[in-house]
Amino acid sequence: MVIFRDPSLALFAVAAICYCIAAIYGLLGLLRPERFRGFTVELILFLGFILQTIALFQRSFQTHSCPIGNPFETVQFMTWSMMFLNIIIGKTFRHSVLGVFTGTSAAILSVIALNVSSWDYISKDRLFGGNPWIEAHASLAMCSYGFFLMLAITSIMYLLQNYGLKHKRFLPFLDLLPSIYKLERINFRLLLCGNLVYTTSLLIGGVFWYNNPDHILFWKIFFAVSAWLGYTLLLFLRGLDKILARRMAWACIFLCIWALLTLWPVELNRDHKQDTPPTESISQS
Amino acid sequence: MAESPQNRFIVVGCNVHSIANNNKAKVSITDLQELQFEEYLNSDPMVAGHLIIRTCNRTEIYVEYSPLENEDSWIDLFCRTVNLPQENIYFHPDAAAVHHLMQVASGLDSEIVGETEILGQVKSAYEKATRNKTLSACLHRIYQKSLQAAKWVRSHTKIGYGHVSLGNIVVDLSLRVHGNLKQSPILLIGMGQVGKDAATALSNRGAKNIFVTNRTAEKALTLTDEIGAKSIAFDCWKYQLSNYDIIISCTSSESILITKKMVQAAIKKRPSRPIFLIDLAVPNDIESSIDTLENVYLYTLKDLAQIANKNLDYRKEEIDVAQQHIEERSARVWKDAKTRMRFIKIGDISHKPS
């Protein structure tokens, strides 16, 4: 079996199992909040995170670059950065309920990535042409996607809490969610941080594109910039208090879906890039 | 060899259910009456151990005594001391008494099913009796087992699900909207009892910035003393709505006090901070269409009552599960307790806990 031939793949699989267990345990716990043990969820997720970190570390040695060389690695890296954020900000949530939502998303993404075997192909050339700047651009972009995924999760939590309060629904697990006010503030901070990281990534990528205009497909730039514009506009409107509460939450979810869709043109560009090696790198300019 | 007769274990008492019209005044006893019970029970050589549970909703005495004593004497003593006719009190002997104690400790026999306060009260009564050394070894065991049963019921059933008092429901909702009550400025308009209860519940849960306003300023001052709230003039609050995170209205006004326009203007000044409005007045003080505004949450007295009733129904659904468990457990405990009970002979006072 492939899984045993590649130790990193086995670790990714075990990490995915951890995320699945945490998700199932957490979701069942939300149905009976009086028996919900947030610490157990966090512990299983942390184990999964450690295994995923080791797996990504192994992959980076195999590929001699940041492990985002194919869709499988991209999804794994995004999931990893989302889990990393969960560890950092999860403590601000009552009863680690964020872990349940993050764990569920991580489980879904990991299982999909592991099941589509065509995603985990081996690159023809060395990734990113050995250029550390473009590697930094790609890894920062994936980190910002982790922020945006987390933002979508907290937005879903906001909508659930808002729905419960507006429609006077009292599902027991709603008591475990953070308050509306706290979720609003968390959303704003995540949007701000995600946008900063994404902007930095695009700036680095922009310089590379300026020096190697033929190396990057127009569609990749179009989609990447469209996602950035979307998030920047949202941040700007939120800063001016023009978009708030429910609308802001919906906007975050739609933008996250859009940002994930933009990964497809990035993948197209990867094929294109492998046909035409870069003439000049950012470090040479 | 003939088997010696065993001691008896009984409970005699009254609660809000046993008294007509739920007259709480007749249910609770005075310190003097409790002392009378204690004196009698301590001086009776036929009593191996006893415990008195005294709350605002019930008075009960649990006694382990010699079978040579007539059980009617306990009923007479209770009726005499609390000044109640026999039909207003209940008496449960042996296994039924254990079953009753477990029911009481679990909150199944409370006025509001599943209330948590009673477990603390039973615990306090047990601690007091232990301190005073009025418990026999057998009573100790029955009490400990009953407390364990009550804990099991609370953790394995939903008998204590949600809140059923309006004050606590208001606190829960406020936490879901604002999270930290310590920082949230709260405005109480009017001095209706339900409003005062809500403000007190918020204060008990850490709210520090409570402001009270009332047409009669003197009335508002009573609450400022009770919960440390600040009083503001009744003419001012309309212009300061945007300063408050939680607004509770409980006046006897016949017309709407807080309109959609007012709240719209207030939320415009603080768009990212939600406003939580609670209308506890009948007829309503707050325009109902306010609920359609973004970041504004409105709950009326009717909404809160619906939540309380739903939670209560939810608790009642769990009664059967809890009862079944208590029945099994009380039978087991009684079987075990019987083997530990010692027969007290007349004149034998060595059985008394020292």
XYZ file of C-alpha atoms in Angstrom:
639
model
C 0.000 0.000 0.000
C 1.170 3.514 -0.841
C 0.479 4.643 2.681
C 3.157 2.346 4.092
C 5.701 3.167 1.414
C 5.550 6.865 2.267
C 5.925 7.455 6.023
C 4.704 11.040 5.730
C 1.493 9.809 4.104
C 0.957 7.385 6.987
C 1.414 10.270 9.435
C -1.029 12.432 7.468
C -3.517 9.546 7.629
C -3.131 9.119 11.401
C -3.463 12.901 11.870
C -6.669 12.785 9.796
C -7.970 9.974 12.029
C -7.231 12.136 15.093
C -9.150 15.048 13.554
C -12.068 12.732 12.716
C -12.180 11.333 16.269
C -12.023 14.846 17.749
C -14.774 16.014 15.370
C -17.119 13.097 16.127
C -16.476 13.257 19.875
C -16.884 17.037 19.876
C -20.071 17.067 17.787
C -21.642 14.377 19.962
C -20.560 16.378 23.009
C -22.305 19.475 21.678
C -25.558 17.527 21.651
C -25.129 16.888 25.389
C -23.307 20.000 26.604
C -23.414 18.913 30.249
C -21.107 16.021 29.327
C -18.954 17.969 26.864
C -15.243 17.796 27.698
C -13.470 20.452 25.672
C -10.090 19.406 27.034
C -10.371 15.932 25.453
C -11.180 17.470 22.060
C -8.214 19.826 22.339
C -5.906 16.991 23.355
C -6.849 14.796 20.371
C -6.563 17.771 18.026
C -3.159 18.625 19.436
C -1.992 15.064 18.818
C -3.234 15.308 15.239
C -1.486 18.653 14.851
C 1.845 17.241 16.071
C 1.597 14.296 13.669
C 0.691 16.596 10.802
C 3.638 18.864 11.662
C 6.036 15.901 11.562
C 4.512 14.737 8.266
C 4.897 18.185 6.712
C 8.459 18.355 8.044
C 9.254 15.034 6.370
C 7.683 16.225 3.138
C 9.783 19.381 3.211
C 12.913 17.217 3.360
C 11.663 15.069 0.495
C 10.849 18.056 -1.731
C 13.588 20.385 -0.412
C 11.013 23.150 -0.138
C 7.905 24.225 1.711
C 5.491 21.293 1.311
C 2.914 22.987 -0.920
C 4.007 21.462 -4.206
C 0.744 19.731 -5.117
C -2.958 20.047 -4.155
C -2.609 17.364 -1.492
C 0.206 19.227 0.250
C -1.574 22.553 -0.225
C -4.668 21.269 1.574
C -2.538 19.689 4.306
C -0.597 22.930 4.797
C -3.814 24.973 4.943
C -5.305 22.570 7.480
C -2.105 22.740 9.499
C -2.112 26.555 9.620
C -5.802 26.496 10.608
C -5.039 24.084 13.458
C -2.101 26.243 14.491
C -4.459 29.217 14.765
C -6.887 27.092 16.747
C -4.162 26.362 19.275
C -3.334 30.067 19.546
C -6.827 31.573 19.741
C -8.825 28.555 20.913
C -8.213 29.419 24.553
C -10.342 32.545 24.266
C -13.371 30.370 23.490
C -15.500 28.909 26.229
C -15.203 25.111 26.558
C -12.862 24.862 23.531
C -15.878 24.831 21.258
C -13.771 26.347 18.469
C -11.806 23.091 18.477
C -14.946 21.159 17.526
C -15.611 23.385 14.525
C -11.942 23.538 13.468
C -11.510 19.815 14.020
C -14.546 19.081 11.846
C -13.229 21.292 9.026
C -9.754 19.762 9.359
C -11.228 16.251 9.283
C -13.246 16.976 6.124
C -10.316 18.598 4.315
C -7.842 15.896 5.348
C -10.136 13.029 4.366
C -10.819 14.616 0.955
C -7.097 15.204 0.355
C -6.222 11.626 1.315
C -8.929 10.145 -0.889
C -8.090 11.976 -4.107
C -4.892 10.120 -4.943
C -4.279 12.157 -8.108
C -3.672 15.249 -5.942
C -0.517 13.843 -4.413
C 1.673 13.729 -7.529
C 5.423 14.209 -7.658
C 6.621 17.440 -9.285
C 8.731 17.185 -12.405
C 11.126 19.908 -11.287
C 12.312 21.300 -8.028
C 9.508 23.369 -6.585
C 9.590 27.141 -6.991
C 12.822 26.813 -8.939
C 14.711 26.923 -5.642
C 13.722 30.579 -5.223
C 13.182 31.288 -1.482
C 11.137 34.435 -2.189
C 8.538 32.729 -4.274
C 8.500 29.933 -1.705
C 7.832 32.528 0.981
C 5.067 34.007 -1.223
C 3.377 30.611 -1.576
C 3.702 29.609 2.065
C 2.440 32.998 3.295
C -0.524 32.732 0.932
C -1.361 29.307 2.373
C -1.025 30.693 5.912
C -3.449 33.479 5.059
C -5.839 30.825 3.743
C -5.613 29.256 7.192
C -6.748 32.601 8.622
C -9.573 32.837 6.098
C -10.738 29.299 6.833
C -10.743 30.112 10.531
C -12.620 33.327 9.782
C -15.268 31.343 7.906
C -15.594 28.999 10.888
C -16.044 31.827 13.406
C -18.497 33.456 10.978
C -20.579 30.269 10.956
C -20.482 30.352 14.757
C -21.620 33.979 14.659
C -24.533 33.140 12.353
C -25.598 30.232 14.561
C -25.504 32.377 17.699
C -27.297 35.233 15.940
C -29.969 32.881 14.562
C -30.539 31.382 18.006
C -30.910 34.798 19.631
C -33.053 36.378 16.930
C -35.404 33.401 16.532
C -35.438 32.583 20.260
C -34.085 29.094 19.664
C -32.336 27.494 22.590
C -30.354 24.578 21.340
C -28.145 23.492 24.243
C -24.860 23.855 22.307
C -25.528 27.556 21.625
C -24.699 28.213 25.277
C -21.184 26.946 24.579
C -20.565 29.422 21.765
C -18.885 32.748 22.519
C -21.050 35.840 22.754
C -22.136 37.743 19.650
C -19.929 40.682 20.635
C -16.860 38.512 21.162
C -17.368 36.705 17.845
C -17.634 40.044 16.048
C -14.326 41.176 17.508
C -12.622 37.846 16.737
C -13.870 38.049 13.127
C -12.455 41.529 12.718
C -9.058 40.536 14.106
C -8.865 37.418 11.945
C -9.825 39.452 8.878
C -7.147 42.009 9.686
C -4.408 39.411 10.284
C -5.377 37.261 7.290
C -5.415 40.306 5.052
C -2.006 41.457 6.257
C -0.442 38.056 5.588
C -2.147 37.756 2.182
C -1.073 41.282 1.193
C 2.537 40.505 2.132
C 2.360 37.307 0.119
C 0.952 39.101 -2.932
C 3.563 41.857 -2.675
C 6.354 39.280 -2.799
C 4.575 37.444 -5.628
C 4.026 40.754 -7.422
C 7.747 41.504 -7.545
C 8.403 38.007 -8.895
C 5.720 38.479 -11.563
C 7.220 41.868 -12.530
C 10.555 40.161 -13.204
C 9.043 37.026 -14.796
C 5.849 38.153 -16.558
C 5.707 35.078 -18.831
C 6.084 32.686 -15.965
C 2.687 33.380 -14.420
C -0.703 32.830 -16.028
C -3.030 35.819 -16.252
C -5.825 33.794 -14.616
C -3.731 33.056 -11.574
C -3.076 36.758 -11.054
C -6.695 37.611 -11.755
C -8.098 35.156 -9.211
C -5.471 35.845 -6.556
C -5.975 39.601 -6.852
C -9.774 39.206 -6.897
C -9.659 37.311 -3.579
C -7.315 39.935 -2.130
C -9.554 42.766 -3.376
C -12.565 41.053 -1.836
C -10.943 40.733 1.579
C -9.415 44.219 1.456
C -12.726 45.778 0.512
C -14.409 43.860 3.326
C -11.772 45.035 5.794
C -12.148 48.606 4.590
C -15.957 48.512 4.893
C -15.744 46.867 8.311
C -13.269 49.509 9.458
C -15.773 52.175 8.433
C -18.588 50.244 10.164
C -20.370 49.977 6.809
C -20.654 46.207 6.911
C -21.271 44.500 10.219
C -22.768 41.585 12.035
C -24.713 39.113 9.861
C -23.694 40.624 6.526
C -20.056 40.608 7.517
C -20.301 36.935 8.533
C -21.935 35.940 5.237
C -19.346 37.957 3.299
C -16.530 36.120 5.120
C -18.021 32.729 4.250
C -18.555 33.576 0.557
C -15.091 35.091 0.260
C -13.552 31.982 1.807
C -15.321 29.797 -0.768
C -14.098 32.146 -3.498
C -10.533 32.082 -2.113
C -10.551 28.266 -2.106
C -11.796 28.260 -5.698
C -8.889 30.478 -6.719
C -6.571 27.587 -5.874
C -7.626 25.921 -9.105
C -6.024 28.559 -11.385
C -2.964 28.398 -9.113
C -2.802 24.693 -9.870
C -3.100 25.443 -13.604
C -0.221 27.857 -13.263
C 1.879 25.144 -11.641
C 1.566 23.012 -14.796
C 2.366 26.050 -16.909
C 5.371 26.910 -14.714
C 6.825 23.459 -15.078
C 6.825 23.892 -18.874
C 8.544 27.290 -18.773
C 11.324 27.641 -16.178
C 11.816 31.138 -14.704
C 14.315 33.396 -16.414
C 14.945 35.777 -13.552
C 14.107 35.415 -9.908
C 13.202 38.116 -7.391
C 16.530 37.702 -5.656
C 18.328 38.543 -8.883
C 16.425 41.782 -9.468
C -33.406 -17.829 68.422
C -36.066 -15.222 67.849
C -35.027 -12.334 65.621
C -34.893 -9.044 67.511
C -37.114 -6.262 66.178
C -35.260 -3.556 64.302
C -35.215 0.192 64.679
C -37.462 2.278 62.476
C -36.534 5.102 60.164
C -39.194 7.669 59.422
C -39.669 11.096 57.935
C -42.422 13.417 59.018
C -42.835 16.836 57.505
C -44.690 19.352 55.431
C -43.895 21.199 52.234
C -45.538 23.596 49.794
C -47.318 20.710 48.087
C -48.866 19.353 51.273
C -50.263 22.679 52.464
C -53.373 24.135 50.884
C -52.783 27.185 48.625
C -49.006 26.615 48.803
C -48.878 28.805 51.890
C -45.133 29.094 52.417
C -45.534 30.981 55.678
C -46.981 27.876 57.318
C -44.313 25.559 55.927
C -41.189 27.110 57.357
C -40.584 26.902 61.086
C -38.983 29.414 63.394
C -35.674 28.996 65.206
C -37.602 28.436 68.408
C -39.667 25.650 66.861
C -36.500 23.990 65.575
C -35.008 24.227 69.036
C -38.105 22.579 70.495
C -37.710 19.686 68.048
C -34.030 19.355 68.863
C -34.626 19.366 72.603
C -37.318 16.720 72.379
C -35.342 14.467 70.046
C -32.160 14.766 72.080
C -33.903 13.933 75.327
C -35.879 10.966 73.983
C -33.984 7.757 74.830
C -35.843 5.910 72.083
C -34.212 8.051 69.364
C -30.999 6.686 67.877
C -30.400 9.618 65.588
C -32.175 12.469 63.877
C -31.832 15.252 61.342
C -33.950 18.298 60.563
C -34.241 19.786 57.083
C -35.569 23.306 57.237
C -35.973 25.492 54.131
C -38.474 28.132 53.084
C -40.404 25.451 51.185
C -40.272 22.526 53.600
C -39.726 21.315 57.158
C -38.871 17.683 57.702
C -37.529 15.585 60.541
C -35.814 12.277 59.852
C -35.598 9.974 62.845
C -34.183 6.557 63.600
C -35.969 5.277 66.693
C -36.835 2.189 68.648
C -39.816 0.153 67.400
C -41.113 0.276 70.964
C -42.114 3.865 70.350
C -45.443 4.482 68.631
C -45.106 6.095 65.202
C -48.217 8.224 65.804
C -46.292 10.080 68.494
C -44.078 11.584 65.773
C -47.040 12.829 63.830
C -48.536 14.319 66.995
C -45.234 15.963 67.912
C -44.851 17.493 64.450
C -48.445 18.738 64.281
C -48.159 20.224 67.753
C -44.851 21.986 67.119
C -45.633 23.449 63.705
C -49.310 24.115 64.466
C -50.655 22.242 61.478
C -53.517 19.771 61.145
C -52.633 16.162 60.384
C -53.912 16.343 56.789
C -51.273 18.973 55.977
C -48.328 16.787 56.841
C -46.856 13.615 55.406
C -45.303 10.598 57.047
C -43.112 7.987 55.347
C -41.689 4.995 57.181
C -38.606 2.859 56.386
C -37.884 2.356 52.648
C -40.385 5.081 51.717
C -38.479 7.529 53.937
C -35.200 6.753 52.157
C -36.974 7.138 48.834
C -38.413 10.485 49.942
C -35.024 11.777 51.084
C -33.463 10.883 47.739
C -36.320 12.625 45.944
C -35.865 15.751 48.036
C -32.086 15.868 47.550
C -32.467 15.377 43.782
C -34.928 18.254 43.500
C -37.751 15.976 42.343
C -39.929 17.022 45.256
C -39.200 20.733 44.902
C -41.673 23.410 43.928
C -39.609 23.953 40.762
C -38.519 20.512 39.592
C -34.763 20.100 39.430
C -33.844 23.257 41.350
C -30.271 23.078 42.568
C -30.558 24.953 45.855
C -32.140 22.053 47.715
C -29.064 19.825 47.377
C -27.014 22.480 49.167
C -29.687 22.795 51.843
C -29.770 19.029 52.428
C -25.967 19.018 52.596
C -25.997 21.862 55.139
C -28.553 20.031 57.275
C -26.370 16.916 57.158
C -23.257 18.894 58.111
C -25.096 20.578 60.978
C -26.351 17.236 62.297
C -22.844 15.776 62.002
C -21.444 18.740 63.929
C -24.083 18.349 66.627
C -23.503 14.574 66.641
C -27.182 13.775 66.291
C -26.732 11.201 63.527
C -26.529 7.455 64.073
C -24.184 5.350 61.926
C -27.130 4.170 59.936
C -28.438 7.706 59.308
C -24.958 8.758 58.222
C -24.966 6.068 55.590
C -28.496 6.811 54.398
C -27.621 10.490 54.004
C -24.377 9.905 52.216
C -26.060 7.485 49.832
C -28.902 9.939 49.253
C -26.479 12.729 48.398
C -24.706 10.377 45.998
C -28.040 9.484 44.398
C -28.879 13.175 44.003
C -25.535 13.836 42.336
C -26.097 10.916 39.982
C -29.529 12.212 39.017
C -28.124 15.684 38.320
C -25.215 14.470 36.238
C -26.953 11.668 34.345
C -30.336 13.217 33.630
C -31.420 16.648 32.437
C -33.428 17.302 35.595
C -31.535 20.570 36.126
C -31.642 21.581 32.458
C -31.570 25.293 31.677
C -32.863 28.028 33.907
C -36.433 28.479 34.997
C -36.209 31.765 36.868
C -36.551 34.937 34.782
C -33.518 36.536 36.429
C -31.221 33.678 35.495
C -32.622 33.503 31.968
C -31.874 37.218 31.527
C -28.302 36.575 32.737
C -27.877 33.685 30.282
C -29.125 35.733 27.347
C -26.975 38.707 28.329
C -23.934 36.435 28.379
C -24.780 35.168 24.908
C -24.990 38.718 23.570
C -22.223 40.509 25.479
C -20.119 37.864 27.201
C -18.531 39.911 29.930
C -21.136 41.458 32.213
C -18.510 43.219 34.317
C -17.840 45.783 31.615
C -21.380 46.096 30.263
C -23.363 49.188 31.259
C -26.913 48.145 32.145
C -29.964 50.392 32.372
C -33.048 49.453 34.357
C -36.078 51.611 33.542
C -38.871 51.377 36.114
C -39.046 49.534 39.379
C -41.277 46.552 38.613
C -40.481 43.492 40.728
C -39.424 41.337 37.738
C -37.087 44.096 36.567
C -35.549 44.363 40.009
C -35.078 40.572 40.103
C -33.364 40.671 36.714
C -31.062 43.504 37.803
C -30.229 41.657 41.022
C -29.451 38.456 39.083
C -27.156 40.437 36.750
C -25.463 42.049 39.732
C -24.955 38.639 41.356
C -23.245 37.452 38.179
C -20.714 40.255 38.246
C -22.415 43.229 36.548
C -20.850 46.381 37.976
C -22.318 49.228 35.921
C -26.019 49.112 36.652
C -28.007 52.327 36.273
C -31.565 52.721 37.513
C -34.135 55.269 36.481
C -37.675 55.718 37.673
C -40.341 58.402 37.553
C -40.270 58.462 41.339
C -36.581 58.899 42.050
C -36.928 57.762 45.681
C -37.991 54.281 44.566
C -34.917 53.970 42.391
C -32.767 54.733 45.399
C -33.887 51.523 47.148
C -32.209 49.445 44.460
C -29.114 51.592 44.461
C -28.652 50.591 48.081
C -29.410 46.911 47.494
C -27.152 46.176 44.527
C -24.955 49.227 44.307
C -26.657 50.590 41.200
C -26.388 54.250 40.219
C -29.527 56.317 39.914
C -30.107 58.609 36.922
C -32.845 61.149 36.272
C -35.866 59.878 34.368
C -35.643 62.735 31.841
C -32.088 61.810 30.838
C -32.082 58.149 29.814
C -33.729 58.719 26.421
C -30.714 60.697 25.264
C -28.209 58.194 26.591
C -29.527 54.946 25.106
C -26.353 54.395 23.085
C -24.333 54.269 26.319
C -25.950 51.023 27.463
C -25.321 47.438 26.376
C -28.317 45.981 28.174
C -31.591 47.838 28.684
C -34.294 46.387 30.908
C -37.653 48.112 30.883
C -40.243 47.343 33.508
C -42.549 50.328 33.928
C -46.307 50.560 34.290
C -46.513 52.943 31.346
C -49.522 52.508 29.069
C -47.629 53.678 26.000
C -44.417 52.677 24.218
C -41.334 54.156 25.889
C -38.589 52.967 23.549
C -39.321 53.313 19.852
C -37.558 51.814 16.854
C -36.352 55.272 15.881
C -34.654 55.763 19.245
C -32.846 52.428 19.072
C -31.915 52.993 15.432
C -30.252 56.269 16.431
C -28.517 54.575 19.357
C -27.113 51.663 17.337
C -25.858 54.122 14.713
C -23.572 55.607 17.349
C -22.163 52.176 18.295
C -22.664 49.950 15.255
C -20.252 47.198 16.250
C -21.564 46.810 19.806
C -24.900 45.010 20.071
C -27.769 46.292 22.209
C -29.782 43.801 24.215
C -33.259 44.994 25.206
C -35.477 43.208 27.695
C -39.090 44.290 27.911
C -40.569 43.013 31.164
C -43.545 45.367 31.181
C -47.202 44.579 30.523
C -48.274 46.290 28.290
C -44.948 46.453 26.467
C -42.580 49.400 26.875
C -40.515 48.645 23.770
C -41.669 48.664 20.151
C -41.606 45.061 18.926
C -40.328 45.926 15.415
C -36.971 46.824 16.988
C -36.071 43.156 16.664
C -35.619 43.573 12.899
C -32.653 45.920 13.431
C -29.175 44.498 12.897
C -27.177 43.945 16.101
C -30.239 44.584 18.271
C -31.843 41.782 20.278
C -35.219 42.149 21.943
C -36.825 39.779 24.429
C -40.211 40.328 26.036
C -41.667 38.896 29.214
C -43.594 36.430 27.026
C -40.365 35.205 25.402
C -38.689 34.720 28.769
C -41.726 32.886 30.151
C -41.694 30.609 27.098
C -38.041 29.772 27.702
C -38.730 29.062 31.381
C -41.691 26.831 30.531
C -39.757 24.977 27.853
C -36.912 24.305 30.274
C -39.381 23.179 32.899
C -41.073 20.810 30.429
C -37.675 19.480 29.500
C -36.938 18.817 33.149
C -40.295 17.115 33.666
C -39.548 14.725 30.799
C -36.603 13.471 32.850
C -38.617 12.788 35.999
C -39.423 9.180 35.059
C -35.769 8.282 34.443
C -34.751 9.904 37.718
C -37.601 8.261 39.646
C -36.728 4.833 38.335
C -33.129 5.254 39.378
C -34.106 6.534 42.814
C -36.494 3.645 43.347
C -33.762 1.110 42.608
C -31.172 2.925 44.665
C -33.406 3.597 47.673
C -34.429 -0.086 47.832
C -30.757 -1.080 47.823
C -29.822 1.491 50.443
C -32.695 0.517 52.700
C -31.803 -3.183 52.448
C -28.262 -2.334 53.515
C -29.365 0.120 56.220
C -31.675 -2.428 57.833
C -28.749 -4.724 58.551
C -26.941 -1.880 60.324
C -29.806 -0.752 62.540
C -29.537 -1.704 66.181
C -32.500 -2.474 68.352
C -32.760 -0.070 71.287
C -34.039 -1.544 74.472
C -36.046 0.565 76.908
C -33.731 2.387 79.267
C -30.716 1.815 77.059
C -29.187 5.163 76.312
C -25.775 3.900 75.285
C -26.933 3.905 71.645
C -27.019 7.719 71.586
C -24.298 9.279 69.506
C -21.943 11.034 71.886
